[in-house]
PDB file of C-alpha atoms in Angstrom:
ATOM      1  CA  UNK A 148     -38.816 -40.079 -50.569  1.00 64.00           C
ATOM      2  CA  UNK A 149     -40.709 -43.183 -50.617  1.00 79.00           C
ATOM      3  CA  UNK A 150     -38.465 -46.548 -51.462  1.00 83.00           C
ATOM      4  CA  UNK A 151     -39.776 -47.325 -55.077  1.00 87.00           C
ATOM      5  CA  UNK A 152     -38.658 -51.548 -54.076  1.00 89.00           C
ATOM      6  CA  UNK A 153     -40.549 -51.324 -50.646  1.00 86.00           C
ATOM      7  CA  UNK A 154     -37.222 -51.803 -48.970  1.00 86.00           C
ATOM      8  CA  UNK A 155     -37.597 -51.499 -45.186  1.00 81.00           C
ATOM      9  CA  UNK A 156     -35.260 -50.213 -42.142  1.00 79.00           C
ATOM     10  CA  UNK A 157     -32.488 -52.871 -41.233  1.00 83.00           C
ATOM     11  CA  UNK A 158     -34.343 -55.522 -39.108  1.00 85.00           C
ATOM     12  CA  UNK A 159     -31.711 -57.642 -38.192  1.00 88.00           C
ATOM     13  CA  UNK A 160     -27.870 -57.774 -38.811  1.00 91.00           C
ATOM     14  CA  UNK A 161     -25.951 -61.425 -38.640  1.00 93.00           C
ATOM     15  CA  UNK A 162     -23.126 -61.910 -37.224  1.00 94.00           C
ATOM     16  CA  UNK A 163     -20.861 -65.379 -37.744  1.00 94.00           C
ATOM     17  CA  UNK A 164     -18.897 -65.479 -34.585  1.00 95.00           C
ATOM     18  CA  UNK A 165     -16.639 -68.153 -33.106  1.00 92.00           C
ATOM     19  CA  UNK A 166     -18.403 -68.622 -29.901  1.00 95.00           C
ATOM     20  CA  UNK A 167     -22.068 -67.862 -29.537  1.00 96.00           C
ATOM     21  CA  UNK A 168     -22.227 -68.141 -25.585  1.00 97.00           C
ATOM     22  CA  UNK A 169     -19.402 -65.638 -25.122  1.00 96.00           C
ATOM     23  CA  UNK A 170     -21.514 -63.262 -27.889  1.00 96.00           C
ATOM     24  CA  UNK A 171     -24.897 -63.538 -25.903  1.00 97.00           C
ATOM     25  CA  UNK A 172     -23.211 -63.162 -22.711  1.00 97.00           C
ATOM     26  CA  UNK A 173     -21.567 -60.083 -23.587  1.00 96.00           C
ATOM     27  CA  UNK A 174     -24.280 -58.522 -24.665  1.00 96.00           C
ATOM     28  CA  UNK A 175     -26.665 -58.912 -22.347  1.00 95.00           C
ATOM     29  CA  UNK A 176     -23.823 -58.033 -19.702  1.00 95.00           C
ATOM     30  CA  UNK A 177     -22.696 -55.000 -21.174  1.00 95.00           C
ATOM     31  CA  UNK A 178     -25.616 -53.699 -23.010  1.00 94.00           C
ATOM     32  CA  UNK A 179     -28.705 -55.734 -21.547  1.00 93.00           C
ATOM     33  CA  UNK A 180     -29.663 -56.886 -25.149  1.00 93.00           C
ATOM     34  CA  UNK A 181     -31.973 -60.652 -24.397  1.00 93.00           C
ATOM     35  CA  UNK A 182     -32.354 -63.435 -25.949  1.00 95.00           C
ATOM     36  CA  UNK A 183     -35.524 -63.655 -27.996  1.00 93.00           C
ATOM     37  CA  UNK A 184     -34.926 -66.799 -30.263  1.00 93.00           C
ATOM     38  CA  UNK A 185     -31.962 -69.664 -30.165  1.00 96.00           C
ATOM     39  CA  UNK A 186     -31.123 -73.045 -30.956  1.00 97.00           C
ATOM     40  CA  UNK A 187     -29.282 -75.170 -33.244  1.00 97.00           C
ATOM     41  CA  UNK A 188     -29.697 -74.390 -37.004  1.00 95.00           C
ATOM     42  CA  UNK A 189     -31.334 -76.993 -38.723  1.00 92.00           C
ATOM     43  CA  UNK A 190     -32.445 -75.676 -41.998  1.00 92.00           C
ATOM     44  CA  UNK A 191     -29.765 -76.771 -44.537  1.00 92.00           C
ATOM     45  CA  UNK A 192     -30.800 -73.495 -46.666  1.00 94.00           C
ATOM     46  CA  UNK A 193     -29.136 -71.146 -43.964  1.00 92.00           C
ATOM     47  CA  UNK A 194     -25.689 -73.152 -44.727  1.00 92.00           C
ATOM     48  CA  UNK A 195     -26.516 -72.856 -48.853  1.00 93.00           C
ATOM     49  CA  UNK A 196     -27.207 -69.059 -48.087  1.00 93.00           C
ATOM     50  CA  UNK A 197     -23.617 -68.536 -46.314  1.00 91.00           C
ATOM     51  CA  UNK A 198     -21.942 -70.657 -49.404  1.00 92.00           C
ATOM     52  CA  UNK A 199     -21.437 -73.731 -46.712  1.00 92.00           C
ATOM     53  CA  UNK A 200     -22.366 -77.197 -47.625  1.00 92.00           C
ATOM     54  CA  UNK A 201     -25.179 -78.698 -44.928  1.00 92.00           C
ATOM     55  CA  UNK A 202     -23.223 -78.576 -41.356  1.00 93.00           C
ATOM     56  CA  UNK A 203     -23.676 -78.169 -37.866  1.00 95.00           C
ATOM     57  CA  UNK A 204     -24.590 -74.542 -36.022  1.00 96.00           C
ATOM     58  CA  UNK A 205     -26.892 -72.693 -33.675  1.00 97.00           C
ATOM     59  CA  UNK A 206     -28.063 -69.121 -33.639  1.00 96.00           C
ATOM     60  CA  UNK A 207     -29.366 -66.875 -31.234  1.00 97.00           C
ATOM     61  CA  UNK A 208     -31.546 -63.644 -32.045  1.00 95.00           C
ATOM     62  CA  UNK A 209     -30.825 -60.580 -29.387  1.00 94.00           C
ATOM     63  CA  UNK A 210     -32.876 -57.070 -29.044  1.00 91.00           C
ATOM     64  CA  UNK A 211     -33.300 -54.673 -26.741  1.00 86.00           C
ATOM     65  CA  UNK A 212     -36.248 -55.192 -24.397  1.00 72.00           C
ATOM     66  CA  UNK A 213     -37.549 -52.044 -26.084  1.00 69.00           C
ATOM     67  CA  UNK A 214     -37.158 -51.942 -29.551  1.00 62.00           C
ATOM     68  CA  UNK A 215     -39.894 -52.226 -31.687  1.00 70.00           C
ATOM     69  CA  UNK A 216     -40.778 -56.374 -32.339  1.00 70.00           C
ATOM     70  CA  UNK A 217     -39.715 -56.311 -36.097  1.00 72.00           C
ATOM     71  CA  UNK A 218     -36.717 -54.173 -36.029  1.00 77.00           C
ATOM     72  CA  UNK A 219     -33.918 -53.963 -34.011  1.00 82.00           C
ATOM     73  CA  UNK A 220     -32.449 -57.292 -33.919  1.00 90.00           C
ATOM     74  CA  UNK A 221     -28.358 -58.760 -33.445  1.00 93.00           C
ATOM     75  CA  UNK A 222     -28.229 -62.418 -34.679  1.00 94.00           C
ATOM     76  CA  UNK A 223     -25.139 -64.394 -34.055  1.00 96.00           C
ATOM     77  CA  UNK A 224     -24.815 -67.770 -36.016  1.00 96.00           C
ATOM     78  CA  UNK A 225     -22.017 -70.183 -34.510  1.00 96.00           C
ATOM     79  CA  UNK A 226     -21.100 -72.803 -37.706  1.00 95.00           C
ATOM     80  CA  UNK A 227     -18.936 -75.679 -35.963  1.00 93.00           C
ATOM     81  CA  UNK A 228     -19.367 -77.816 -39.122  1.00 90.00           C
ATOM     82  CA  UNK A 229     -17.835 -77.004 -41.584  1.00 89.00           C
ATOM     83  CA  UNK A 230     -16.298 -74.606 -40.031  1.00 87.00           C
ATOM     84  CA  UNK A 231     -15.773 -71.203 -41.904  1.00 88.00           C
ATOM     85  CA  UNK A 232     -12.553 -69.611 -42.334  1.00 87.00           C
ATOM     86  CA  UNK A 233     -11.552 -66.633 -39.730  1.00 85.00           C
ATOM     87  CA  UNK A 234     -10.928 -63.144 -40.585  1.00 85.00           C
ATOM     88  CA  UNK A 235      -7.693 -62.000 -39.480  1.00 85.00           C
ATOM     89  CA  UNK A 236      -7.678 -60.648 -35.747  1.00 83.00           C
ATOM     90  CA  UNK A 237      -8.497 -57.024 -35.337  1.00 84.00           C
ATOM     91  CA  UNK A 238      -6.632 -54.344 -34.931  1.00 82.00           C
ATOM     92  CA  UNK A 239      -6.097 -50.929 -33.078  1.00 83.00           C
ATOM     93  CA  UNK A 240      -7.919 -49.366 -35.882  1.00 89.00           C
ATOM     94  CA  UNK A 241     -10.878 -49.930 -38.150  1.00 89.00           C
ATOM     95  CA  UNK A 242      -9.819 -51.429 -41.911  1.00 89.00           C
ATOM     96  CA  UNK A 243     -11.618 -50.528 -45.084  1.00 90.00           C
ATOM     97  CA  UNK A 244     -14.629 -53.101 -45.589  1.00 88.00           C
ATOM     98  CA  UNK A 245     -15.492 -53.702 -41.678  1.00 90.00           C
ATOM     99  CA  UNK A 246     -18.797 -52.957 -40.424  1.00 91.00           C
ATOM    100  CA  UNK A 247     -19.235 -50.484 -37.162  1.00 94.00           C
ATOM    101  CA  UNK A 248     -22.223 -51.738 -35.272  1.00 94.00           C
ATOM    102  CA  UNK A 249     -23.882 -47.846 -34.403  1.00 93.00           C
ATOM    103  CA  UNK A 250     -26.459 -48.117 -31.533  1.00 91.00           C
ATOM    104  CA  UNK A 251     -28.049 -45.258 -29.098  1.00 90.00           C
ATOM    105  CA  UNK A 252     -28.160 -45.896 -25.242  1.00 92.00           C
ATOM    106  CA  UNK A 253     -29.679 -42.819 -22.690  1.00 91.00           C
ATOM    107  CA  UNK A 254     -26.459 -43.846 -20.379  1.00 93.00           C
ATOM    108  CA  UNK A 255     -23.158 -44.214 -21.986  1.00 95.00           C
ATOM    109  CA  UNK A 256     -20.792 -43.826 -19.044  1.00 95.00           C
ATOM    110  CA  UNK A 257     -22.507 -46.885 -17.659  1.00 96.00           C
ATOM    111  CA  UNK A 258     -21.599 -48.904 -20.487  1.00 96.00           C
ATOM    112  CA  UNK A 259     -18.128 -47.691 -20.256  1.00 96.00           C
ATOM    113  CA  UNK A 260     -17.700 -48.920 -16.813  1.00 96.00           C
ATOM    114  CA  UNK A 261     -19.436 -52.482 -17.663  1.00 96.00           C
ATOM    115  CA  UNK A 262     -16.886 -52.800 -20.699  1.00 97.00           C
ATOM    116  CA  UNK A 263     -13.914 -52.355 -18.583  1.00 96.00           C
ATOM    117  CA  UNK A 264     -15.127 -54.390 -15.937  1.00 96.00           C
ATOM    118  CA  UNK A 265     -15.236 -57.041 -18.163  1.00 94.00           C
ATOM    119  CA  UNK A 266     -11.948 -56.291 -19.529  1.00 94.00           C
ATOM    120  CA  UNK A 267     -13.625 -55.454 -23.548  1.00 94.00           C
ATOM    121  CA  UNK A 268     -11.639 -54.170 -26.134  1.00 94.00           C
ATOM    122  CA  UNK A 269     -12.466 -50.388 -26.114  1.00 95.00           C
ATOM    123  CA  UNK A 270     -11.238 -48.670 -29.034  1.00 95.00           C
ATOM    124  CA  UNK A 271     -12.175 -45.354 -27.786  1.00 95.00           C
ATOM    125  CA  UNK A 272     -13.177 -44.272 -24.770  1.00 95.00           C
ATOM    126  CA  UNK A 273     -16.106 -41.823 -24.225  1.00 95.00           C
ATOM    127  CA  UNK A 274     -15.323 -38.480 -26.304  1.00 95.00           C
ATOM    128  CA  UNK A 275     -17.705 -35.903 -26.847  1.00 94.00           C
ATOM    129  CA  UNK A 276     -17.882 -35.642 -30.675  1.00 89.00           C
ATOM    130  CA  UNK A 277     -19.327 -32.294 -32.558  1.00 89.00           C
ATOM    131  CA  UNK A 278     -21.334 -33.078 -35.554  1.00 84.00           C
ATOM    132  CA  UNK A 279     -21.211 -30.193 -38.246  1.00 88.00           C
ATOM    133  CA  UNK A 280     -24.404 -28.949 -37.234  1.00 87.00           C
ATOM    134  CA  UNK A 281     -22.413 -27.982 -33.863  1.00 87.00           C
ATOM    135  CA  UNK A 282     -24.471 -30.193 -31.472  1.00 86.00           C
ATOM    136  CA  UNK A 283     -21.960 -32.264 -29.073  1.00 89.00           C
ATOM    137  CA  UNK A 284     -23.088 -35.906 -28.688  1.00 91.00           C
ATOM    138  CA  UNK A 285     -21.109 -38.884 -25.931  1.00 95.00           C
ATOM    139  CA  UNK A 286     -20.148 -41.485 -27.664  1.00 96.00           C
ATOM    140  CA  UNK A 287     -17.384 -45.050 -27.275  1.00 97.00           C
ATOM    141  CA  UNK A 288     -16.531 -47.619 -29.557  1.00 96.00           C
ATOM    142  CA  UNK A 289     -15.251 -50.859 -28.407  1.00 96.00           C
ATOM    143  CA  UNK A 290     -14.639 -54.661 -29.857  1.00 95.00           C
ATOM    144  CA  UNK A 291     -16.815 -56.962 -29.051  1.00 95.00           C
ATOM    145  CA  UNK A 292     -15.611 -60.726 -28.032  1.00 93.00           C
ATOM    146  CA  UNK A 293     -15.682 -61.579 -31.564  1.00 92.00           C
ATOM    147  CA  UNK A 294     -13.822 -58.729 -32.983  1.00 92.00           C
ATOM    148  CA  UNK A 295     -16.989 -56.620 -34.065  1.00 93.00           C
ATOM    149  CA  UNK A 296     -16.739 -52.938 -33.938  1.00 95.00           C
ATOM    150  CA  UNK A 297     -19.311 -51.226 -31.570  1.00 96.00           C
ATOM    151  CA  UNK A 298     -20.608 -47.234 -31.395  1.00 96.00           C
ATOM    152  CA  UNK A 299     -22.845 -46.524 -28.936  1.00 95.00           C
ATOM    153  CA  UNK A 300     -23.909 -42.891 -29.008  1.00 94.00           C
ATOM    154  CA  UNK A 301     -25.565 -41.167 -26.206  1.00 93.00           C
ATOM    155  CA  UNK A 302     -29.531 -40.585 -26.624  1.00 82.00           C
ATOM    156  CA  UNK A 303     -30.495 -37.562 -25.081  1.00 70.00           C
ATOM    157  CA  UNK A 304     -33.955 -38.216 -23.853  1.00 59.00           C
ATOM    158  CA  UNK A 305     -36.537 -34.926 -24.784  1.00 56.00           C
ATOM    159  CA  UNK A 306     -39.843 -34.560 -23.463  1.00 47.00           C
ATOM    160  CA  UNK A 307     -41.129 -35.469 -27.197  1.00 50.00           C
ATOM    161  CA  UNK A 308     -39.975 -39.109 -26.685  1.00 44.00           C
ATOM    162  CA  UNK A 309     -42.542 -41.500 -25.429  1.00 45.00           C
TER     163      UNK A 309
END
């Protein structure tokens, strides 16, 4: 069914972290995500759209080298000035109102072993998890430096792909 307000597929989700270079580093460690756009912020709208009087901050934009170019996209926006107030640490478990980051990757066990070489946060380790259609899909969740919940699921790649 067609989207009577012309609203589109997520392009890009924002994330306020605490430390941008850990973010970007992390993710193009563990899950080869690169940097398409960064610098400092200098439109004082961005800080008016985040309820922030004019401050200080940079951004970076991340994607995966193979996404479409529109779509696809992990922003992380690092306010110094003023700087916003921190949600309380994470814990073992997910809490009402948190967002799960959901992504596909064709190799999960790879990511597994790059997230505990780098000593991540993982929530759950790979499981194989049986929608109730009965397929069987590999998936792991796991924290990123900031605290952000991550899925990735394993993509089984068909001949129909491209």
């Amino acid at each position: 069914m067609k989207n009577a307000l012309g609203l589109t597929p997520i392009i890009r989700t924002a994330l306020v972290v605490n430390d941008l270079d850990a973010a970007v580093e992390f993710y193009a460690a563990v899950l080869e995500m690169v940097v398409v756009r960064h610098g400092p912020v200098e439109d004082a709208t961005v800080f008016r759209q985040l309820g922030l009087p004019p401050g200080q901050a940079r951004f970076a934009v991340l994607k995966s080298d193979d996404a479409a170019p529109e779509v696809g996209m992990l922003s992380f926006l690092e306010v110094t000035e003023p700087a916003p107030q921190a949600l309380p640490s994470p814990g073992p478990a997910i809490r009402t109102g948190e967002a799960i980051l959901v992504l596909h990757a064709v190799d999960v066990q790879k990511i597994q072993s790059r997230l505990i070489s780098c000593s991540a946060d993982i929530m759950c380790p790979l499981i194989d998890f049986t929608h109730p259609s009965g397929s069987v899909q590999r998936e792991i969740t796991f924290r990123d430096p900031n605290g952000v919940a991550v899925c990735v699921i394993e993509r089984r790649v068909t001949s129909a792909d491209p």
